[in-house]
Amino acid sequence: MASRKIREAVEKVTDDTVRAYLDYLKGLPDVGRFRSLDNNGRPKGDFYGNPNLAIISWTALPLYGTDFGWGNEIHLGPGPMGFDGKTFIIPGREGDGSFKVAIWLQEEHMDAFKKCFYDDI
């Protein structure tokens, strides 16, 4: 179910929607002072909230089937996540178009994420 929702959302993204969203972001006030980590994942002072979101798609990478002499992989995913809001979209091992999603959220934000993802999207 989650993979289907992600796929449907991805299919709605067009060049025009991306450009419109970038224009929207340009109009927002600078939230840099709210970031708790710098771009290299190092602590940067007080934590003022959770405005961070980074989505990295590994869907086009040839991730599976690499044999280093130990047989096929049994798991593939990101190592350290780096900061709150960092998200990886990883293609399913079966090659059927499914996805795995690895996301780092603070525990206090999980219920809001679940509501948004399962009820609001």
XYZ file of N, CA, C and O in Angstrom, residues 36-96:
244
model
N 19.247 22.063 12.831
C 20.028 21.621 13.978
C 21.376 21.058 13.569
O 22.247 20.863 14.400
N 21.556 20.757 12.280
C 22.811 20.203 11.800
C 23.252 20.962 10.561
O 22.432 21.460 9.795
N 24.551 21.028 10.353
C 25.019 21.628 9.108
C 24.909 20.587 7.989
O 24.449 19.463 8.201
N 25.321 20.934 6.798
C 25.152 20.038 5.659
C 26.029 18.791 5.726
O 25.844 17.875 4.938
N 26.961 18.750 6.648
C 27.801 17.567 6.814
C 27.369 16.722 8.000
O 28.090 15.823 8.405
N 26.219 17.024 8.600
C 25.696 16.218 9.689
C 26.294 16.507 11.045
O 26.098 15.745 11.975
N 26.999 17.613 11.177
C 27.596 17.955 12.469
C 26.629 18.842 13.256
O 25.943 19.682 12.683
N 26.593 18.680 14.580
C 25.725 19.542 15.389
C 26.029 21.016 15.144
O 27.175 21.404 14.982
N 24.963 21.813 15.109
C 25.122 23.230 14.793
C 24.388 24.112 15.799
O 23.872 25.139 15.438
N 24.270 23.728 17.000
C 23.611 24.592 17.960
C 22.285 24.031 18.420
O 22.011 22.848 18.283
N 21.466 24.895 18.974
C 20.183 24.477 19.529
C 19.259 23.925 18.461
O 19.327 24.306 17.295
N 18.368 23.032 18.894
C 17.371 22.457 17.997
C 16.082 23.245 18.170
O 15.534 23.328 19.256
N 15.586 23.857 17.093
C 14.406 24.721 17.169
C 13.153 24.110 16.559
O 12.159 24.764 16.408
N 13.199 22.885 16.154
C 12.039 22.273 15.521
C 12.507 21.256 14.498
O 13.635 20.819 14.519
N 11.639 20.910 13.605
C 11.966 19.886 12.632
C 11.572 20.333 11.233
O 10.674 19.763 10.632
N 12.236 21.358 10.679
C 11.890 21.770 9.322
C 12.631 20.988 8.254
O 12.457 21.234 7.077
N 13.484 20.049 8.646
C 14.331 19.359 7.685
C 13.563 18.288 6.928
O 12.790 17.536 7.504
N 13.817 18.200 5.637
C 13.311 17.107 4.818
C 14.246 16.954 3.639
O 14.528 17.922 2.928
N 14.744 15.775 3.475
C 15.583 15.462 2.314
C 15.142 14.103 1.806
O 15.045 13.148 2.576
N 14.829 14.023 0.530
C 14.391 12.769 -0.063
C 15.402 12.388 -1.134
O 15.639 13.141 -2.074
N 15.983 11.223 -0.962
C 16.967 10.716 -1.899
C 16.379 9.473 -2.554
O 15.958 8.542 -1.871
N 16.329 9.473 -3.864
C 15.788 8.329 -4.590
C 16.920 7.485 -5.138
O 17.762 7.966 -5.890
N 16.920 6.215 -4.758
C 17.863 5.251 -5.298
C 17.177 4.357 -6.326
O 17.679 3.300 -6.673
N 16.011 4.784 -6.820
C 15.212 3.920 -7.687
C 15.861 3.630 -9.032
O 15.535 2.635 -9.665
N 16.761 4.471 -9.501
C 17.393 4.248 -10.798
C 18.771 3.601 -10.673
O 19.433 3.377 -11.684
N 19.200 3.307 -9.461
C 20.522 2.715 -9.271
C 20.448 1.191 -9.388
O 19.504 0.575 -8.898
N 21.444 0.567 -10.013
C 21.477 -0.904 -10.085
C 21.995 -1.480 -8.769
O 23.172 -1.793 -8.625
N 21.110 -1.623 -7.809
C 21.530 -1.955 -6.449
C 21.632 -3.443 -6.168
O 22.343 -3.848 -5.250
N 20.907 -4.254 -6.898
C 20.824 -5.670 -6.539
C 21.581 -6.537 -7.542
O 21.794 -6.158 -8.684
N 21.985 -7.722 -7.089
C 22.628 -8.680 -7.960
C 24.137 -8.590 -7.979
O 24.791 -9.297 -8.735
N 24.720 -7.744 -7.165
C 26.173 -7.651 -7.104
C 26.679 -8.715 -6.141
O 26.320 -8.727 -4.972
N 27.496 -9.614 -6.635
C 28.017 -10.706 -5.821
C 29.492 -10.459 -5.561
O 30.306 -10.447 -6.482
N 29.834 -10.244 -4.306
C 31.224 -10.025 -3.923
C 31.880 -11.325 -3.454
O 32.887 -11.304 -2.773
N 31.287 -12.443 -3.827
C 31.851 -13.736 -3.453
C 31.149 -14.389 -2.286
O 31.480 -15.513 -1.911
N 30.185 -13.717 -1.708
C 29.455 -14.261 -0.560
C 28.025 -14.624 -0.927
O 27.216 -14.929 -0.066
N 27.677 -14.520 -2.197
C 26.308 -14.774 -2.628
C 25.538 -13.467 -2.714
O 26.098 -12.375 -2.522
N 24.257 -13.564 -3.039
C 23.421 -12.368 -3.177
C 23.225 -11.664 -1.838
O 23.257 -12.292 -0.780
N 23.006 -10.375 -1.938
C 22.770 -9.575 -0.739
C 21.449 -10.005 -0.093
O 20.541 -10.478 -0.767
N 21.385 -9.855 1.219
C 20.139 -10.145 1.922
C 19.453 -8.860 2.373
O 18.282 -8.869 2.715
N 20.190 -7.764 2.377
C 19.609 -6.468 2.739
C 20.417 -5.378 2.056
O 21.631 -5.480 1.926
N 19.714 -4.353 1.636
C 20.379 -3.187 1.088
C 19.655 -1.962 1.615
O 18.427 -1.889 1.545
N 20.392 -1.032 2.150
C 19.789 0.192 2.664
C 20.864 1.176 3.046
O 22.058 0.877 2.975
N 20.449 2.353 3.444
C 21.427 3.380 3.817
C 22.131 3.033 5.121
O 21.591 2.306 5.947
N 23.330 3.572 5.266
C 24.050 3.449 6.531
C 23.516 4.509 7.475
O 22.321 4.552 7.765
N 24.344 5.421 7.919
C 23.842 6.485 8.800
C 22.887 7.402 8.051
O 23.102 7.713 6.878
N 21.837 7.792 8.727
C 20.826 8.626 8.093
C 21.218 10.097 8.089
O 20.794 10.844 7.231
N 21.964 10.557 9.064
C 22.480 11.922 9.025
C 21.695 12.943 9.812
O 22.249 13.634 10.632
N 20.385 13.084 9.556
C 19.598 14.086 10.267
C 18.115 13.771 10.154
O 17.699 12.988 9.309
N 17.332 14.392 11.040
C 15.883 14.209 11.011
C 15.339 14.599 9.649
O 15.735 15.610 9.079
N 14.426 13.803 9.149
C 13.787 14.111 7.886
C 14.486 13.525 6.678
O 13.992 13.618 5.566
N 15.635 12.897 6.873
C 16.334 12.301 5.733
C 15.607 11.021 5.335
O 15.280 10.189 6.173
N 15.346 10.894 4.050
C 14.531 9.806 3.528
C 15.208 9.188 2.313
O 15.716 9.899 1.459
N 15.197 7.872 2.250
C 15.699 7.156 1.088
C 14.561 6.336 0.498
O 13.862 5.629 1.229
N 14.390 6.415 -0.805
C 13.442 5.564 -1.515
C 14.279 4.541 -2.271
O 15.104 4.896 -3.116
N 14.077 3.277 -1.925
C 14.925 2.198 -2.422
C 14.047 1.210 -3.189
O 12.998 0.794 -2.689
N 14.452 0.817 -4.399
C 13.634 -0.142 -5.139
C 13.584 -1.484 -4.423
O 14.548 -1.898 -3.773
N 12.441 -2.164 -4.541
C 12.299 -3.483 -3.939
C 13.202 -4.491 -4.627
O 13.488 -4.390 -5.821
N 13.623 -5.449 -3.890
C 14.543 -6.475 -4.393
C 13.925 -7.316 -5.498
O 14.613 -7.810 -6.389
N 12.608 -7.484 -5.488
C 11.933 -8.359 -6.433
C 11.895 -7.799 -7.855
O 11.598 -8.509 -8.800
N 12.146 -6.490 -8.013
C 12.107 -5.879 -9.335
C 10.711 -5.700 -9.885
O 10.514 -5.536 -11.091
N 9.719 -5.700 -9.011
C 8.319 -5.598 -9.440
C 7.771 -4.176 -9.340
O 6.578 -3.958 -9.456
